[in-house]
PDB file of C-alpha atoms in Angstrom:
ATOM      1  CA  UNK A   1       3.370 -23.725   8.679  1.00 47.00           C
ATOM      2  CA  UNK A   2       2.205 -20.473  10.214  1.00 51.00           C
ATOM      3  CA  UNK A   3      -1.107 -20.017  11.987  1.00 55.00           C
ATOM      4  CA  UNK A   4      -2.606 -17.806   9.292  1.00 56.00           C
ATOM      5  CA  UNK A   5      -1.167 -19.814   6.421  1.00 51.00           C
ATOM      6  CA  UNK A   6      -2.902 -22.918   7.784  1.00 54.00           C
ATOM      7  CA  UNK A   7      -6.245 -21.138   7.500  1.00 54.00           C
ATOM      8  CA  UNK A   8      -5.832 -20.435   3.771  1.00 57.00           C
ATOM      9  CA  UNK A   9      -6.325 -23.340   1.399  1.00 64.00           C
ATOM     10  CA  UNK A  10      -4.163 -23.128  -1.743  1.00 72.00           C
ATOM     11  CA  UNK A  11      -7.061 -21.926  -3.934  1.00 79.00           C
ATOM     12  CA  UNK A  12      -7.865 -19.134  -1.462  1.00 89.00           C
ATOM     13  CA  UNK A  13      -4.233 -18.076  -1.341  1.00 88.00           C
ATOM     14  CA  UNK A  14      -4.017 -18.029  -5.136  1.00 91.00           C
ATOM     15  CA  UNK A  15      -7.155 -15.904  -5.277  1.00 93.00           C
ATOM     16  CA  UNK A  16      -5.732 -13.523  -2.662  1.00 92.00           C
ATOM     17  CA  UNK A  17      -2.507 -13.199  -4.649  1.00 94.00           C
ATOM     18  CA  UNK A  18      -4.382 -12.543  -7.910  1.00 95.00           C
ATOM     19  CA  UNK A  19      -6.467  -9.855  -6.249  1.00 95.00           C
ATOM     20  CA  UNK A  20      -3.369  -8.325  -4.675  1.00 96.00           C
ATOM     21  CA  UNK A  21      -1.660  -8.092  -8.051  1.00 97.00           C
ATOM     22  CA  UNK A  22      -4.854  -6.654  -9.569  1.00 97.00           C
ATOM     23  CA  UNK A  23      -4.609  -3.953  -6.915  1.00 97.00           C
ATOM     24  CA  UNK A  24      -1.435  -2.758  -8.641  1.00 98.00           C
ATOM     25  CA  UNK A  25      -3.336  -1.804 -11.815  1.00 98.00           C
ATOM     26  CA  UNK A  26      -4.330   1.688 -10.571  1.00 98.00           C
ATOM     27  CA  UNK A  27      -0.730   2.371  -9.508  1.00 98.00           C
ATOM     28  CA  UNK A  28       0.779   1.393 -12.843  1.00 98.00           C
ATOM     29  CA  UNK A  29      -2.013   2.839 -14.988  1.00 98.00           C
ATOM     30  CA  UNK A  30      -2.093   6.083 -13.013  1.00 98.00           C
ATOM     31  CA  UNK A  31       1.661   6.503 -13.334  1.00 98.00           C
ATOM     32  CA  UNK A  32       1.593   5.789 -17.067  1.00 98.00           C
ATOM     33  CA  UNK A  33      -1.236   8.270 -17.584  1.00 97.00           C
ATOM     34  CA  UNK A  34       0.554  10.974 -15.613  1.00 97.00           C
ATOM     35  CA  UNK A  35       3.579  10.634 -17.884  1.00 97.00           C
ATOM     36  CA  UNK A  36       1.537  10.235 -21.097  1.00 96.00           C
ATOM     37  CA  UNK A  37      -0.690  13.228 -20.385  1.00 96.00           C
ATOM     38  CA  UNK A  38       2.232  15.343 -19.204  1.00 92.00           C
ATOM     39  CA  UNK A  39       1.514  19.041 -19.525  1.00 90.00           C
ATOM     40  CA  UNK A  40      -0.704  18.646 -22.611  1.00 93.00           C
ATOM     41  CA  UNK A  41      -3.926  18.673 -20.570  1.00 94.00           C
ATOM     42  CA  UNK A  42      -3.529  20.158 -17.103  1.00 93.00           C
ATOM     43  CA  UNK A  43      -7.077  19.322 -16.006  1.00 95.00           C
ATOM     44  CA  UNK A  44      -6.655  15.620 -16.842  1.00 96.00           C
ATOM     45  CA  UNK A  45      -3.177  15.571 -15.324  1.00 95.00           C
ATOM     46  CA  UNK A  46      -4.504  16.945 -12.030  1.00 95.00           C
ATOM     47  CA  UNK A  47      -7.437  14.501 -12.100  1.00 96.00           C
ATOM     48  CA  UNK A  48      -5.184  11.463 -12.595  1.00 97.00           C
ATOM     49  CA  UNK A  49      -2.609  12.691 -10.052  1.00 97.00           C
ATOM     50  CA  UNK A  50      -5.237  13.199  -7.369  1.00 96.00           C
ATOM     51  CA  UNK A  51      -6.876   9.885  -8.224  1.00 97.00           C
ATOM     52  CA  UNK A  52      -3.595   8.024  -7.842  1.00 98.00           C
ATOM     53  CA  UNK A  53      -2.843   9.859  -4.614  1.00 98.00           C
ATOM     54  CA  UNK A  54      -6.256   8.956  -3.188  1.00 98.00           C
ATOM     55  CA  UNK A  55      -5.814   5.311  -4.189  1.00 98.00           C
ATOM     56  CA  UNK A  56      -2.373   5.182  -2.571  1.00 98.00           C
ATOM     57  CA  UNK A  57      -3.867   6.616   0.626  1.00 98.00           C
ATOM     58  CA  UNK A  58      -6.558   3.927   0.611  1.00 97.00           C
ATOM     59  CA  UNK A  59      -3.952   1.196   0.221  1.00 98.00           C
ATOM     60  CA  UNK A  60      -1.842   2.691   3.014  1.00 97.00           C
ATOM     61  CA  UNK A  61      -4.914   2.790   5.245  1.00 96.00           C
ATOM     62  CA  UNK A  62      -5.626  -0.849   4.390  1.00 95.00           C
ATOM     63  CA  UNK A  63      -2.048  -1.817   5.259  1.00 95.00           C
ATOM     64  CA  UNK A  64      -2.354  -0.068   8.609  1.00 93.00           C
ATOM     65  CA  UNK A  65      -5.672  -1.780   9.265  1.00 91.00           C
ATOM     66  CA  UNK A  66      -4.112  -5.192   8.712  1.00 90.00           C
ATOM     67  CA  UNK A  67      -2.224  -4.689  11.971  1.00 86.00           C
ATOM     68  CA  UNK A  68      -5.494  -4.206  13.826  1.00 85.00           C
ATOM     69  CA  UNK A  69      -6.888  -7.356  12.229  1.00 85.00           C
ATOM     70  CA  UNK A  70      -3.806  -9.426  12.998  1.00 84.00           C
ATOM     71  CA  UNK A  71      -3.820  -8.125  16.554  1.00 80.00           C
ATOM     72  CA  UNK A  72      -7.478  -9.019  17.042  1.00 81.00           C
ATOM     73  CA  UNK A  73      -6.756 -12.612  15.988  1.00 79.00           C
ATOM     74  CA  UNK A  74      -4.715 -12.811  19.192  1.00 76.00           C
ATOM     75  CA  UNK A  75      -7.225 -11.032  21.421  1.00 74.00           C
ATOM     76  CA  UNK A  76      -6.765  -7.313  21.793  1.00 67.00           C
ATOM     77  CA  UNK A  77      -4.046  -5.657  19.661  1.00 66.00           C
ATOM     78  CA  UNK A  78      -1.154  -4.038  21.456  1.00 77.00           C
ATOM     79  CA  UNK A  79      -0.776  -0.292  21.524  1.00 81.00           C
ATOM     80  CA  UNK A  80       1.940  -0.357  18.872  1.00 83.00           C
ATOM     81  CA  UNK A  81      -0.377  -2.089  16.356  1.00 82.00           C
ATOM     82  CA  UNK A  82      -3.206   0.306  17.158  1.00 85.00           C
ATOM     83  CA  UNK A  83      -1.009   3.389  16.774  1.00 90.00           C
ATOM     84  CA  UNK A  84       0.610   2.096  13.576  1.00 89.00           C
ATOM     85  CA  UNK A  85      -2.802   1.388  12.034  1.00 88.00           C
ATOM     86  CA  UNK A  86      -4.059   4.894  12.715  1.00 93.00           C
ATOM     87  CA  UNK A  87      -0.702   6.522  11.952  1.00 94.00           C
ATOM     88  CA  UNK A  88      -0.514   4.929   8.517  1.00 95.00           C
ATOM     89  CA  UNK A  89      -4.020   6.162   7.718  1.00 95.00           C
ATOM     90  CA  UNK A  90      -3.164   9.687   8.829  1.00 97.00           C
ATOM     91  CA  UNK A  91       0.000   9.729   6.727  1.00 97.00           C
ATOM     92  CA  UNK A  92      -2.039   8.571   3.725  1.00 97.00           C
ATOM     93  CA  UNK A  93      -4.546  11.347   4.334  1.00 97.00           C
ATOM     94  CA  UNK A  94      -1.765  13.911   4.697  1.00 98.00           C
ATOM     95  CA  UNK A  95      -0.388  12.849   1.314  1.00 97.00           C
ATOM     96  CA  UNK A  96      -3.779  13.457  -0.309  1.00 97.00           C
ATOM     97  CA  UNK A  97      -3.842  16.992   1.109  1.00 97.00           C
ATOM     98  CA  UNK A  98      -0.423  17.808  -0.326  1.00 97.00           C
ATOM     99  CA  UNK A  99       0.293  18.791  -3.936  1.00 95.00           C
ATOM    100  CA  UNK A 100       0.639  15.556  -5.949  1.00 93.00           C
ATOM    101  CA  UNK A 101       4.398  15.884  -6.534  1.00 94.00           C
ATOM    102  CA  UNK A 102       4.923  15.919  -2.752  1.00 97.00           C
ATOM    103  CA  UNK A 103       2.008  13.733  -1.682  1.00 97.00           C
ATOM    104  CA  UNK A 104       2.875  10.917  -4.068  1.00 98.00           C
ATOM    105  CA  UNK A 105       6.482  10.973  -2.851  1.00 98.00           C
ATOM    106  CA  UNK A 106       5.200  10.759   0.731  1.00 98.00           C
ATOM    107  CA  UNK A 107       2.919   7.868  -0.253  1.00 98.00           C
ATOM    108  CA  UNK A 108       5.839   6.029  -1.820  1.00 98.00           C
ATOM    109  CA  UNK A 109       7.896   6.461   1.336  1.00 98.00           C
ATOM    110  CA  UNK A 110       5.018   5.365   3.586  1.00 98.00           C
ATOM    111  CA  UNK A 111       4.444   2.256   1.452  1.00 98.00           C
ATOM    112  CA  UNK A 112       8.100   1.343   1.961  1.00 98.00           C
ATOM    113  CA  UNK A 113       7.824   2.073   5.705  1.00 97.00           C
ATOM    114  CA  UNK A 114       4.728  -0.157   5.877  1.00 96.00           C
ATOM    115  CA  UNK A 115       6.699  -2.991   4.299  1.00 97.00           C
ATOM    116  CA  UNK A 116       9.610  -2.647   6.740  1.00 96.00           C
ATOM    117  CA  UNK A 117       7.177  -2.561   9.644  1.00 93.00           C
ATOM    118  CA  UNK A 118       5.417  -5.650   8.277  1.00 94.00           C
ATOM    119  CA  UNK A 119       8.758  -7.479   7.962  1.00 95.00           C
ATOM    120  CA  UNK A 120       9.201  -6.937  11.670  1.00 92.00           C
ATOM    121  CA  UNK A 121       5.646  -7.768  12.745  1.00 89.00           C
ATOM    122  CA  UNK A 122       4.242 -10.406  10.359  1.00 90.00           C
ATOM    123  CA  UNK A 123       6.416 -13.309  11.595  1.00 91.00           C
ATOM    124  CA  UNK A 124       5.183 -12.748  15.158  1.00 85.00           C
ATOM    125  CA  UNK A 125       1.604 -13.087  13.907  1.00 85.00           C
ATOM    126  CA  UNK A 126       2.370 -16.176  11.839  1.00 87.00           C
ATOM    127  CA  UNK A 127       2.034 -14.271   8.572  1.00 88.00           C
ATOM    128  CA  UNK A 128       5.693 -14.234   7.564  1.00 91.00           C
ATOM    129  CA  UNK A 129       5.071 -16.325   4.460  1.00 92.00           C
ATOM    130  CA  UNK A 130       3.138 -13.375   2.951  1.00 93.00           C
ATOM    131  CA  UNK A 131       6.233 -11.153   2.970  1.00 95.00           C
ATOM    132  CA  UNK A 132       7.408 -12.167  -0.517  1.00 95.00           C
ATOM    133  CA  UNK A 133       4.100 -10.988  -1.950  1.00 96.00           C
ATOM    134  CA  UNK A 134       4.244  -7.861   0.211  1.00 96.00           C
ATOM    135  CA  UNK A 135       7.726  -7.076  -1.130  1.00 97.00           C
ATOM    136  CA  UNK A 136       6.583  -7.366  -4.749  1.00 97.00           C
ATOM    137  CA  UNK A 137       3.506  -5.237  -4.141  1.00 98.00           C
ATOM    138  CA  UNK A 138       5.546  -2.632  -2.275  1.00 98.00           C
ATOM    139  CA  UNK A 139       8.196  -2.486  -4.990  1.00 98.00           C
ATOM    140  CA  UNK A 140       5.657  -1.788  -7.741  1.00 98.00           C
ATOM    141  CA  UNK A 141       3.356   0.502  -5.755  1.00 98.00           C
ATOM    142  CA  UNK A 142       6.097   2.645  -4.206  1.00 98.00           C
ATOM    143  CA  UNK A 143       8.044   2.898  -7.472  1.00 98.00           C
ATOM    144  CA  UNK A 144       4.813   3.939  -9.195  1.00 98.00           C
ATOM    145  CA  UNK A 145       4.270   6.664  -6.600  1.00 98.00           C
ATOM    146  CA  UNK A 146       7.844   7.934  -6.923  1.00 98.00           C
ATOM    147  CA  UNK A 147       7.667   7.974 -10.729  1.00 98.00           C
ATOM    148  CA  UNK A 148       4.258   9.656 -10.651  1.00 98.00           C
ATOM    149  CA  UNK A 149       5.594  12.285  -8.248  1.00 97.00           C
ATOM    150  CA  UNK A 150       8.442  12.946 -10.658  1.00 97.00           C
ATOM    151  CA  UNK A 151       5.933  13.376 -13.480  1.00 95.00           C
ATOM    152  CA  UNK A 152       3.649  15.712 -11.519  1.00 90.00           C
TER     153      UNK A 152
END
């Protein structure tokens, strides 16, 4: 069993997984609203698009920050973890500044990049058993961003 997995009792892990899946609600709901509103109400469409983009940026920032946290469990994080954490946040911020059709596409791509980076790094930190959950979350969140971008 991995170092981090040993710290989580089954009830804590189940709670973490439930909360992680609950974090998908804004992605799915935002995407559905973008397509349902369409061009019928431009003001609402812009509001929902920007809201989804901001939420995606927050999640991307969180994913980058995980690398700092994992690094600090081993002392001081390496430069790669520090740069990735900040870089992910900056890419999320850049996506918010862009028009939603472009920013949401960027967010989707960054979410996928975060997953591939995590696949490489998590096992070294003893967190490899979280990758199945990360894959599911990435699949739904990035697909939501791509579909929302297409509807913007």
